[in-house]
Coordinates of C-alpha atoms in Angstrom, one line a residue:
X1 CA 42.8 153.3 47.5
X2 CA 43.5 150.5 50.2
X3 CA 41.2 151.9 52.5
X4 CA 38.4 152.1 50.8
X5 CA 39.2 147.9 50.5
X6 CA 39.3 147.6 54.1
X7 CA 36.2 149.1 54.5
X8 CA 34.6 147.4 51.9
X9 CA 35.6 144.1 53.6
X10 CA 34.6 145.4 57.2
X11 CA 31.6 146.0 56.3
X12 CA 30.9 142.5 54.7
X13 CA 31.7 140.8 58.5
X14 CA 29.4 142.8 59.9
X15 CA 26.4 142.1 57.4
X16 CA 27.8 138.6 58.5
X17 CA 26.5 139.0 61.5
X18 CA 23.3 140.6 61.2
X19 CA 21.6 141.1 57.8
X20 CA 20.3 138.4 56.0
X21 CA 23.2 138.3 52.9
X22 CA 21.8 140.3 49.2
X23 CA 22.3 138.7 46.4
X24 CA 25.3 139.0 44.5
X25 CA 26.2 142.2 42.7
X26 CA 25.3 143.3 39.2
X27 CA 28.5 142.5 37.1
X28 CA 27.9 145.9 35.3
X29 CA 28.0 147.9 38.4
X30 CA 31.3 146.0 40.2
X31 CA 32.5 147.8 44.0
X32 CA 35.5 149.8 42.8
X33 CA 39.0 149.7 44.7
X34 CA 38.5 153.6 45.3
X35 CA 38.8 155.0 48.7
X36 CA 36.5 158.2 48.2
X37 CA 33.4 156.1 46.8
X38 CA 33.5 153.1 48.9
X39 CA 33.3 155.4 52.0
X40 CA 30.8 157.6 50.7
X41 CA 28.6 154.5 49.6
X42 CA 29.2 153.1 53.0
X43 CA 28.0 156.2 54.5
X44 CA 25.0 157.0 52.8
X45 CA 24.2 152.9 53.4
X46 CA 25.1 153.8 57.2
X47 CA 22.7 157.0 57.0
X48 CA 20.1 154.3 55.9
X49 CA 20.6 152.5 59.1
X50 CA 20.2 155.2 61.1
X51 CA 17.0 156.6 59.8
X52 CA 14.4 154.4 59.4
X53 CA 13.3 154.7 55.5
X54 CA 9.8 155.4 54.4
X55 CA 10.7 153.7 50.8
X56 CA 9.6 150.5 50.1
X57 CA 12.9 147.8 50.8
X58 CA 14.4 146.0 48.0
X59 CA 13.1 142.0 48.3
X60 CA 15.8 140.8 49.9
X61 CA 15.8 142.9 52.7
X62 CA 13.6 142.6 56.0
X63 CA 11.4 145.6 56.2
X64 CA 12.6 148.1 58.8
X65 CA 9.2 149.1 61.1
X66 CA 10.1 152.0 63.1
X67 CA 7.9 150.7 65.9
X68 CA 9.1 147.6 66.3
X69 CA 11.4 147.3 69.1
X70 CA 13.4 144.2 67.4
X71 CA 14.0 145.9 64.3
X72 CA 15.2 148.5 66.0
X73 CA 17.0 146.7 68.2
X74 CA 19.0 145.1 65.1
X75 CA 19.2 148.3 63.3
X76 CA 21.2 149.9 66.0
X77 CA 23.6 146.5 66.8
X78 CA 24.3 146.9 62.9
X79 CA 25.1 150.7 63.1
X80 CA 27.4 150.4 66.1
X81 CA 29.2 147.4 64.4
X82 CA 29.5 149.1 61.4
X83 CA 31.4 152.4 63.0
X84 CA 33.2 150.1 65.0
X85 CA 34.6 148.5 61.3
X86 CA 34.8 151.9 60.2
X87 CA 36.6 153.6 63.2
X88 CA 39.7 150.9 62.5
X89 CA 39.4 151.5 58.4
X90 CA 38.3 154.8 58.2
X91 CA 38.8 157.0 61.0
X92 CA 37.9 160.1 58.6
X93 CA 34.6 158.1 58.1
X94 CA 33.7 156.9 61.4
X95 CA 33.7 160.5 62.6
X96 CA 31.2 161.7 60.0
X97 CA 28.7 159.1 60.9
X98 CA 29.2 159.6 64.3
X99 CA 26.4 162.4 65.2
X100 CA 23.8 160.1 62.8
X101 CA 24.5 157.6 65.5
X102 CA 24.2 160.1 68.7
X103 CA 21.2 161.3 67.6
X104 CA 19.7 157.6 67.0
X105 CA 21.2 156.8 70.3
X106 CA 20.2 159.8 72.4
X107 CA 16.7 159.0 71.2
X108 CA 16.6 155.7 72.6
X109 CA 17.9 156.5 75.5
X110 CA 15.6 159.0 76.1
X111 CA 12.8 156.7 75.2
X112 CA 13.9 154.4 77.7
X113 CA 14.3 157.0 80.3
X114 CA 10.5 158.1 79.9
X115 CA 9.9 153.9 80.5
X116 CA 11.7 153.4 83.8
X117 CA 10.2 156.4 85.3
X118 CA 6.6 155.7 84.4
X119 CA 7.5 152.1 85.9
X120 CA 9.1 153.8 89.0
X121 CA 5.9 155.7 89.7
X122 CA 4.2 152.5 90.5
X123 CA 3.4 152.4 94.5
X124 CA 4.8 149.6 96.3
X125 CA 2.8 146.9 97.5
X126 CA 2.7 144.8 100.4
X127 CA 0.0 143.1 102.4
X128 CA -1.4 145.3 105.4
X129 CA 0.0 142.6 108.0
X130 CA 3.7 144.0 106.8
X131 CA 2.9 147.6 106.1
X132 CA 4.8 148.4 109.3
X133 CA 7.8 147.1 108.6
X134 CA 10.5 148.6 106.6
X135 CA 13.7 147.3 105.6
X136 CA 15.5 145.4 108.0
X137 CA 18.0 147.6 110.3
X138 CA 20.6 145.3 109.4
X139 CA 20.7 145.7 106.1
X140 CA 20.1 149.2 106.1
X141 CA 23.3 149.9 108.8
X142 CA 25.5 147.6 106.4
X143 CA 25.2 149.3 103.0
X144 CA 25.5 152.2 104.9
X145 CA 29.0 150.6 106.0
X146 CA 30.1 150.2 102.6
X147 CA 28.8 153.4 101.3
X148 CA 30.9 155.1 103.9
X149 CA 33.6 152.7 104.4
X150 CA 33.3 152.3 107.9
X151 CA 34.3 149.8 110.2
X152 CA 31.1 147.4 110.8
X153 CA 30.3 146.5 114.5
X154 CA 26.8 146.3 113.7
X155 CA 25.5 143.1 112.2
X156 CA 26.0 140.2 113.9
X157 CA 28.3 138.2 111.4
X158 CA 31.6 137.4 112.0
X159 CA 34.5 138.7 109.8
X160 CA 36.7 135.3 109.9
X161 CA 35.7 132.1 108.9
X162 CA 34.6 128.7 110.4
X163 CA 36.9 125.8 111.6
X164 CA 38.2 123.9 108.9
X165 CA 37.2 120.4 110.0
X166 CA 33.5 121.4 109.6
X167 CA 34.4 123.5 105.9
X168 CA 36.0 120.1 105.0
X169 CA 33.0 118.0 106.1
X170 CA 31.1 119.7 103.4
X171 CA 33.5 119.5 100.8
X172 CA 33.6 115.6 101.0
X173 CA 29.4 115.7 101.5
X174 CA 29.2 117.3 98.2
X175 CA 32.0 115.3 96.2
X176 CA 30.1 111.9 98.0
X177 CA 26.9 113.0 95.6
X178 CA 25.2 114.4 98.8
X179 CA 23.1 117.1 96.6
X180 CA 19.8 116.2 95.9
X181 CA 16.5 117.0 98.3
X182 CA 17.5 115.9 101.8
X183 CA 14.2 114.5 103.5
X184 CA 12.5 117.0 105.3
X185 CA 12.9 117.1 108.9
X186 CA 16.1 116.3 108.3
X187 CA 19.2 113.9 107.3
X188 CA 19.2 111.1 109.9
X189 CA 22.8 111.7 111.0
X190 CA 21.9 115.4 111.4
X191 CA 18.5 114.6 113.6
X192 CA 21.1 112.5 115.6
X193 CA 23.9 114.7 116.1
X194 CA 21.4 117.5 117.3
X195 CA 19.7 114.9 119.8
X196 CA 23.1 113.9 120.9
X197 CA 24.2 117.3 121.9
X198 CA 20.9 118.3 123.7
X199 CA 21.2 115.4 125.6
X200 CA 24.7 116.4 126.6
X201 CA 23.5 120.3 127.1
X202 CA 20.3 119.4 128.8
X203 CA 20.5 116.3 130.3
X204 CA 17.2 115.5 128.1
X205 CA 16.7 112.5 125.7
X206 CA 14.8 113.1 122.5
X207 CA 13.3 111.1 119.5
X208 CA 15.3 111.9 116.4
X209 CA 12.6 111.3 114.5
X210 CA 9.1 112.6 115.8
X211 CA 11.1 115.6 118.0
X212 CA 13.9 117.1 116.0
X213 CA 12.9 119.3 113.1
X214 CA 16.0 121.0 110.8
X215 CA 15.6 124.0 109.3
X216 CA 17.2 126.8 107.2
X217 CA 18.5 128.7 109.8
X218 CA 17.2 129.9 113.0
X219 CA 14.7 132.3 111.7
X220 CA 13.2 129.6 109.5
X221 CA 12.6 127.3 112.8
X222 CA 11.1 130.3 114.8
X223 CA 8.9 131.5 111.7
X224 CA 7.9 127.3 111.5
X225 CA 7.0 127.0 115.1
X226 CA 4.6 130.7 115.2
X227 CA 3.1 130.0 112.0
X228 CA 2.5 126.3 113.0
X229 CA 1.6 126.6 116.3
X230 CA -0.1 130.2 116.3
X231 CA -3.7 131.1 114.8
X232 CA -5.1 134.5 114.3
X233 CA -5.7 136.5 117.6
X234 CA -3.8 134.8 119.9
X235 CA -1.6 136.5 122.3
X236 CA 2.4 136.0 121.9
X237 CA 4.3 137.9 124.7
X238 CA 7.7 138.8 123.9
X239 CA 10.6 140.2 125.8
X240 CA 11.2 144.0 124.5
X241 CA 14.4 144.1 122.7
X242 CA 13.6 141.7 121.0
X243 CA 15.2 139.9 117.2
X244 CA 13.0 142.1 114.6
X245 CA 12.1 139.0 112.6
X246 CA 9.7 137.8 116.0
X247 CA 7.1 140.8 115.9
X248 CA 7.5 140.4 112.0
X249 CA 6.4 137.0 111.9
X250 CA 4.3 137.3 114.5
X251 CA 2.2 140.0 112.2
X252 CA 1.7 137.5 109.1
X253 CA 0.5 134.4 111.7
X254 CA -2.1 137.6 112.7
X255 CA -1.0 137.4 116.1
X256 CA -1.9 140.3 119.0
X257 CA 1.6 141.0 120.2
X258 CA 2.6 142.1 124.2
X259 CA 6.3 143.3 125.1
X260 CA 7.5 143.1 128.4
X261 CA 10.7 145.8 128.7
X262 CA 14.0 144.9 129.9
X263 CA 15.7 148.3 131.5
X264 CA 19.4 149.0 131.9
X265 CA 21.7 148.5 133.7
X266 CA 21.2 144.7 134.6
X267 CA 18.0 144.1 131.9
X268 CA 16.3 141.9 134.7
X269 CA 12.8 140.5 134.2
X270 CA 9.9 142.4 136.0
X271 CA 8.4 139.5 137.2
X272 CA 5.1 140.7 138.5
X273 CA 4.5 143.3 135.5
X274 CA 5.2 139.7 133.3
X275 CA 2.7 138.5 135.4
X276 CA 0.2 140.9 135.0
X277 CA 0.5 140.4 131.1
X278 CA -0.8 137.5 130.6
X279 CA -4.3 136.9 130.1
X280 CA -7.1 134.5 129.1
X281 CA -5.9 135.0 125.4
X282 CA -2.2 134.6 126.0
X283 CA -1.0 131.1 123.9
X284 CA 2.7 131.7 124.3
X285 CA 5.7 133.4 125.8
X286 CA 8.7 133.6 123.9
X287 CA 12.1 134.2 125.4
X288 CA 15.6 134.4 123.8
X289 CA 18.5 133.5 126.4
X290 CA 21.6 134.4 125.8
X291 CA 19.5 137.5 124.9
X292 CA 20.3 139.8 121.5
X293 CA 20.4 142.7 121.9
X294 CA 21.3 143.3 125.5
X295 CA 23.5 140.0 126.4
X296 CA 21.8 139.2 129.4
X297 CA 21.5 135.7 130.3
X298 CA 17.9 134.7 131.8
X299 CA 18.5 133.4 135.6
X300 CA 17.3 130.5 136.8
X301 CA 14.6 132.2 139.3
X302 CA 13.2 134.1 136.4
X303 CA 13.3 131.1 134.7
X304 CA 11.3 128.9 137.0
X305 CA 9.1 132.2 137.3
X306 CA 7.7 132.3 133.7
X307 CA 7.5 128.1 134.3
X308 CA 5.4 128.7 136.5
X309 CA 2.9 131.2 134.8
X310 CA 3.2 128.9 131.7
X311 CA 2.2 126.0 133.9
X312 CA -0.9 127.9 135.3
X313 CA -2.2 129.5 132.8
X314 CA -1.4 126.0 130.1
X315 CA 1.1 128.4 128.1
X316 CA 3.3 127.5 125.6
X317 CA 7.0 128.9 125.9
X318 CA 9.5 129.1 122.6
X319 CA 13.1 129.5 123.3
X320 CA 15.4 130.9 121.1
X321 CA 18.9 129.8 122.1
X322 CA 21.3 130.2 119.8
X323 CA 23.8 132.3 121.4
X324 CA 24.0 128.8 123.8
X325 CA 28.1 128.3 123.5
X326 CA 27.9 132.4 124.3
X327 CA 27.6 132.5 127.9
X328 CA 30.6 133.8 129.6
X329 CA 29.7 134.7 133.3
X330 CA 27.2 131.4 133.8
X331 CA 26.6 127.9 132.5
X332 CA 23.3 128.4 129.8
X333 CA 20.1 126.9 131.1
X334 CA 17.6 125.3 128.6
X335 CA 14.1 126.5 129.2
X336 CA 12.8 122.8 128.3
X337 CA 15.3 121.6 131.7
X338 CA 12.9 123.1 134.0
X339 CA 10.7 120.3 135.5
X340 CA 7.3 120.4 133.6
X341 CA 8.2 122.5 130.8
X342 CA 9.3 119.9 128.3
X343 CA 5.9 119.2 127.1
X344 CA 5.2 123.2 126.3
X345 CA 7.9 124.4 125.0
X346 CA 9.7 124.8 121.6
X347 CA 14.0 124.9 121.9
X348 CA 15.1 126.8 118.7
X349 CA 19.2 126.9 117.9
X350 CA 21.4 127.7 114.9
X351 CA 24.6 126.2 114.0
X352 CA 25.8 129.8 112.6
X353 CA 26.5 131.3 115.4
X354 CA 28.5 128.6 117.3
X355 CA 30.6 127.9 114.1
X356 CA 31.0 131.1 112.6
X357 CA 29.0 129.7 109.5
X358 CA 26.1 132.4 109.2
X359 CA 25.6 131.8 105.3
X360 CA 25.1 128.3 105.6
X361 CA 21.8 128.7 107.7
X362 CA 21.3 125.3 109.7
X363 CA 19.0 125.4 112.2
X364 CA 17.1 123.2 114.1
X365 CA 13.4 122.9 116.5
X366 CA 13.0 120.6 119.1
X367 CA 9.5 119.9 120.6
X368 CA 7.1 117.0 121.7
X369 CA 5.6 114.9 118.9
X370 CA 2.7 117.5 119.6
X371 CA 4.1 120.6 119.4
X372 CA 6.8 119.1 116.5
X373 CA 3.3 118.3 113.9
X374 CA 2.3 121.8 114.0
X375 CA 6.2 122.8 113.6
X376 CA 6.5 120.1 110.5
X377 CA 3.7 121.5 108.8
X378 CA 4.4 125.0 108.9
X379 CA 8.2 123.7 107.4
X380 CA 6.6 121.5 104.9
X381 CA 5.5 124.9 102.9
X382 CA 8.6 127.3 103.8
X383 CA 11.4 125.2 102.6
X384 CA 10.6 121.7 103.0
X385 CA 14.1 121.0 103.1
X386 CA 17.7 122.4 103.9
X387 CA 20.7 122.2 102.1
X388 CA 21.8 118.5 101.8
X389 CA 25.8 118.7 102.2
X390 CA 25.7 121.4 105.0
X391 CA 23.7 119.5 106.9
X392 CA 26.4 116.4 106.7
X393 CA 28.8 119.0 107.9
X394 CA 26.4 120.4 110.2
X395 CA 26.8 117.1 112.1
X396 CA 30.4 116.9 112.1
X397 CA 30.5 120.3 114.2
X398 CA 28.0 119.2 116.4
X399 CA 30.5 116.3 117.3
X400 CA 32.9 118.8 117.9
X401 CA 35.2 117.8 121.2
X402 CA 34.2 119.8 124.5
X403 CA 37.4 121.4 123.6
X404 CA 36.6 123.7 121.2
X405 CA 33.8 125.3 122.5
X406 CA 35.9 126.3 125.6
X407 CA 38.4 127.7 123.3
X408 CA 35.3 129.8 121.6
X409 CA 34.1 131.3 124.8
X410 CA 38.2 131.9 125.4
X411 CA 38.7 133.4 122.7
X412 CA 35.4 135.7 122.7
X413 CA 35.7 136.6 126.1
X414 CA 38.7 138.1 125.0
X415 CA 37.2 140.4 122.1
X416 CA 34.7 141.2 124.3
X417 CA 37.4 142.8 127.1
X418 CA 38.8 144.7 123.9
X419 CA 36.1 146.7 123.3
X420 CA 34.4 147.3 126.0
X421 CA 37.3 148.6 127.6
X422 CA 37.4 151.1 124.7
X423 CA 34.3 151.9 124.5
X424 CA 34.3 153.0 128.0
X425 CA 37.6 155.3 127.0
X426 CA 35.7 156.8 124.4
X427 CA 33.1 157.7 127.0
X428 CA 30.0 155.0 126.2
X429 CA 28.2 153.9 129.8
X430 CA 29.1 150.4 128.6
X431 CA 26.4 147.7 130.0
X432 CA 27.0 144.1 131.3
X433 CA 27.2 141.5 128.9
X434 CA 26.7 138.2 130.2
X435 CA 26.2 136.2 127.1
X436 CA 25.8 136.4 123.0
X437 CA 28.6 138.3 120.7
X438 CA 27.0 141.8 121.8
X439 CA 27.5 144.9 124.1
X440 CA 24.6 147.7 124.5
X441 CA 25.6 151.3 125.5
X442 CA 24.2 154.3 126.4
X443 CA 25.5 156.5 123.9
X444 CA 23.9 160.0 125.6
X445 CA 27.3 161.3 126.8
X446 CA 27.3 162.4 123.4
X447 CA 24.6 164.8 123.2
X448 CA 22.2 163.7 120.6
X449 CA 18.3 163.3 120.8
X450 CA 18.2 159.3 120.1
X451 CA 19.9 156.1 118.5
X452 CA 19.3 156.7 115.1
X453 CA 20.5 160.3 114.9
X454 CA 23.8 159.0 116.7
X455 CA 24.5 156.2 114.5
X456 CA 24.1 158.0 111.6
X457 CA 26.6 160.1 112.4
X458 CA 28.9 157.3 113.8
X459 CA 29.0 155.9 110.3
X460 CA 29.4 159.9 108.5
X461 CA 31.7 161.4 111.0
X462 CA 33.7 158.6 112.9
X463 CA 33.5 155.4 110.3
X464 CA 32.0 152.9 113.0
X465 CA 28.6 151.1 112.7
X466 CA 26.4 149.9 115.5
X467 CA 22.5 149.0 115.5
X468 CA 20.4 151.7 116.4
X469 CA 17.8 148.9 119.1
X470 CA 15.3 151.3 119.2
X471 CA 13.4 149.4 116.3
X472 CA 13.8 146.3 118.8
X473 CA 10.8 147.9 120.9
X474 CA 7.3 148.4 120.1
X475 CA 7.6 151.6 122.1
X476 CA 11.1 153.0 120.4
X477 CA 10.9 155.7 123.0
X478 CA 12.4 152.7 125.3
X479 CA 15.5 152.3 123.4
X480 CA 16.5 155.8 122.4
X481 CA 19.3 156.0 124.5
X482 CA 21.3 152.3 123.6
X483 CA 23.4 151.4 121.0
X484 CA 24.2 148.1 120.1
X485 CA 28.0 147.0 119.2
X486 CA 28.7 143.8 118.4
X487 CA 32.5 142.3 118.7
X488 CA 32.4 139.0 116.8
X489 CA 35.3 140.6 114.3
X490 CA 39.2 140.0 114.4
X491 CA 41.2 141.9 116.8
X492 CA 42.5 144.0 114.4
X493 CA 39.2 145.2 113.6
X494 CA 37.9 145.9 116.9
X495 CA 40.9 148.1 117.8
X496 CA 40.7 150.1 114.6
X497 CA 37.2 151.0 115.3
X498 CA 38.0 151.9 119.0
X499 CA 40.7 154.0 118.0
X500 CA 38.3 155.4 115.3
X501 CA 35.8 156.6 118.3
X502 CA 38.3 157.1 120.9
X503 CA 39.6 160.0 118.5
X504 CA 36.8 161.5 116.9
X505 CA 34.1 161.2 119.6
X506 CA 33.8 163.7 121.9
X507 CA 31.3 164.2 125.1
X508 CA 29.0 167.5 124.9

C-alpha cells in the first residue's frame, strides 16, 4: 500500500519539473492509497509518454507533435525522470516500463545516427592555396604519443616548466589589472626590453617604437612579415629542412617557393647552387640559424655569402632566430650584424623557447621603419594584439641576468650528451648538433624504406616518438633517411626512452 504512495508522490516532482501542472483532481475520482492501481495508472500514463498519442490532448496539456524535435525532446527527459522515480519506488514497475523506453530510445538514437553520417559525408573544404597541406606532423606524431603511450621526443616542447621569476611576473601583471587590449605593436616596457637585449646580442640600437613589432608567438611574426612584405608571384627561397609553417604561409601570400638542400653530415650551405637560385623574381631569402631541424648553426662565411647576393641582387633576408640562447659550439650571429644588411632584413624571435614558456606565445619582429609598416599591417588583421600580462612578464625574462642563460645552455648541453650518446648505442648514425634543442639521425641501420615507416613503428613497437623531416622538404625523397629527436625533456625522460630503443631496436 505504501508504495503505491511513494510513487504517487515521485511522480508529482517530476511533473514538477516538466509538465505544465493539471488541474486539480475530481473529488469523485480521488488517487487511492493502493499499491496495484497507482502503478498500473502510472504505467499506462508512462506508456502515454512513450508513444506519441493520435487522440486529441485534454486542454491543459501541450499537444505532443511527433515531429517536433522539442516535444520530443521533453517527452523523453519526462520518461527517463519518471523511471528514475519509479526505479527507487517501484522496482517491479520500473522494469515493466523499461523496453517502452528502449524502444523510444533506440529509435532516437538511430535517428540520430542516420544525421551524423549524412553530415559526415560532406567533403572537406579548404582553399586551393592549402590543398597540399595536411595536418601538421606535430600534431599528428603527438596524439599518436598518447594513443600509444610512448615517450615523446618529437615535438619541440619542453616537459618542465619556466623559471619562476618570470611565472610570478605574470601573476602580479594580472592581479595589477593588466588584462585589457595591450596596444598593438606592443606594451612599451616590452618594445624596450626586446630593444635592450638586441642591443646587448647584436651590438645594434633600435627604435622601440617604429622598429619593434610583438606578436603572438614566432609563427605569428614570420606569417606578419610574408604576408606584409610578400605579394603574389614573388620568389621566397628557403633553406630545405625547413619549419612547415614557412612553405605554408608562403602558399596563402601566393608566393613561388625555391629550397636550397642542406645534406648530412655537416648540413653546410652550397653556396654557388644558392647562388644559382636566385633570379630576377627572387624578393627574399629566408634563413633560420640555430637551424630546426638539423641544429646547424649558419657560419659566418656563409653568412656574409647570402649578404652578399642579398646586396646585389636588392634582396630582402628574414631571419628566424629563435633557438638564439641554443648555440652550444659557437657564439649566434644575427643576420641584421652583417654590415649592410640592417636595412633588408627582418630578425624574428620567440620568448618560448628561451624560457621554456611555449603556451604563452610571445614573439617579436624587428625591422626598419620600412620593412616594420608592411610587418604592422599584416599584424593589424592577424591578432592585432598579444596577451597583455604575458607580455609584462615577457619583459621581466628578457632582463634576465647573463647568468641564467649560461646555466640554460649548461644545462642543455648536458641533455643533449645524454642522448646522443644513446642513440649512438642503439645504433642511430647520430649527426652534429651545433645549436637548437634537436638531434637528426639516420635511422637506415634499421632496415626500413623511409622516415615515416620507421617512426611509426618507433611509436607501435618501441614507445619512442621522433618527427619523421621528410615533410620538411619539398622533395621528401631528401629526407627519407633522418629522423628528428628532440631532448628538451627531463633527464629521466631521455633515459627511459634510450633504454626503450636501446632494447627493442635492432640493426637488420
Amino acid at each position: 500500500m505504501w508504495a503505491g504512495g511513494n510513487i504517487v508522490r515521485a511522480v508529482s516532482r517530476v511533473f514538477a519539473k516538466f509538465a505544465t501542472p493539471p488541474p486539480a483532481p475530481s473529488t469523485t475520482h480521488p488517487w487511492r492509497r493502493d499499491s496495484t492501481r497507482s502503478c498500473c495508472c502510472l504505467m499506462n500514463l508512462a506508456g502515454t509518454l512513450a508513444t506519441p498519442a493520435t487522440a486529441p490532448a485534454p486542454r491543459h496539456e501541450m499537444p505532443l507533435n511527433p515531429s517536433s524535435s522539442a516535444s520530443f525532446l521533453l517527452s523523453s527527459s519526462l520518461r527517463r525522470s519518471l523511471l528514475a522515480s519509479l526505479r527507487k519506488a517501484s522496482p517491479t514497475a520500473a522494469a515493466a516500463l523499461s523496453p517502452m523506453a528502449s524502444a523510444s530510445t533506440v529509435a532516437a538514437e538511430n535517428g540520430a545516427a542516420k544525421a551524423t553520417a549524412e553530415k559526415q559525408q560532406q567533403p572537406v573544404q579548404v582553399a586551393k592555396r592549402l590543398e597540399k597541406f595536411k595536418t601538421t606532423i606535430f600534431t599528428q606524431m603527438s596524439m599518436l604519443a598518447i594513443k600509444h603511450g610512448a615517450i615523446n621526443l618529437g615535438q619541440g616542447f619542453p616537459n618542465f616548466d619556466g623559471p619562476d621569476f618570470v611565472k610570478e611576473a605574470a601573476i602580479q601583471a594580472i592581479n595589477a589589472g593588466k588584462n585589457q587590449y595591450a596596444r598593438g605593436y606592443g606594451v612599451p616596457e616590452l618594445n624596450s626590453a626586446i630593444a635592450e637585449r638586441f642591443l646587448k646580442d647584436s651590438g645594434l640600437q633600435v627604435d622601440l617604437e617604429k622598429e619593434v613589432t610583438v606578436t603572438s608567438g614566432c609563427t605569428e611574426a614570420i606569417a606578419a612579415t610574408i604576408l606584409g612584405l610578400i605579394n603574389p608571384g614573388d620568389e621566397v627561397i628557403l633553406f630545405a629542412p625547413f619549419y612547415d609553417s614557412y612553405e605554408a604561409t608562403l602558399s596563402m601570400a601566393g608566393a613561388n617557393v625555391k629550397a636550397i638542400t642542406l645534406r648530412p653530415p655537416d648540413f653546410s650551405v652550397p653556396l654557388e647552387e644558392l647562388k644559382a637560385a636566385v633570379s630576377k623574381n627572387t624578393r627574399a631569402i629566408m634563413i633560420n640559424t640555430p637551424h630546426n631541424p638539423t641544429g646547424k648553426m649558419f657560419t659566418r662565411e656563409e653568412l656574409e655569402f647570402i649578404a652578399a647576393l642579398c646586396k646585389e641582387n636588392d634582396v630582402l633576408l628574414f631571419a628566424d632566430e629563435v633557438y638564439d640562447k641554443l648555440a652550444f659550439e659557437a657564439d649566434h650571429i644575427s643576420m641584421a650584424s652583417i654590415p649592410g644588411m640592417y636595412e633588408r632584413t627582418v630578425t624574428m624571435n620567440s620568448l618560448g623557447k628561451t624560457f621554456s614558456l611555449t603556451g604563452w606565445k610571445i614573439g617579436w619582429a624587428i625591422a626598419p621603419p620600412h620593412l616594420t609598416w608592411g610587418v604592422r599591417q599584416a599584424h593589424s588583421f592577424l591578432t592585432f594584439a598579444t596577451c597583455t600580462p604575458m607580455q609584462a612578464a615577457a619583459a621581466a625574462a628578457l632582463r634576465a641576468p647573463d647568468s641564467y642563460y649560461e646555466e640554460l645552455r649548461r644545462d642543455y648541453g648536458a641533455k643533449k650528451a645524454l642522448l646522443v650518446k644513446g642513440l649512438k648505442d642503439a645504433g642511430f648514425i647520430v649527426y652534429p648538433s651545433s645549436g637548437t634543442y634537436f638531434v637528426m639521425v639516420d635511422h637506415t641501420p634499421f632496415g626500413f624504406d623511409n622516415d615515416i615507416e620507421f617512426c611509426e613503428y618507433l611509436i607501435r613497437e618501441v614507445g619512442v616518438v621522433a618527427i619523421p623531416p621528410s615533410v620538411f622538404y619539398l622533395n621528401p625523397e631528401d629526407g627519407k633517411n633522418l629522423v628528428r629527436f628532440t631532448f628538451c625533456k627531463d633527464d629521466e625522460t631521455l633515459r627511459s626512452a634510450v633504454e626503450r630503443m636501446k632494447t627493442k631496436l635492432r640493426k637488420k
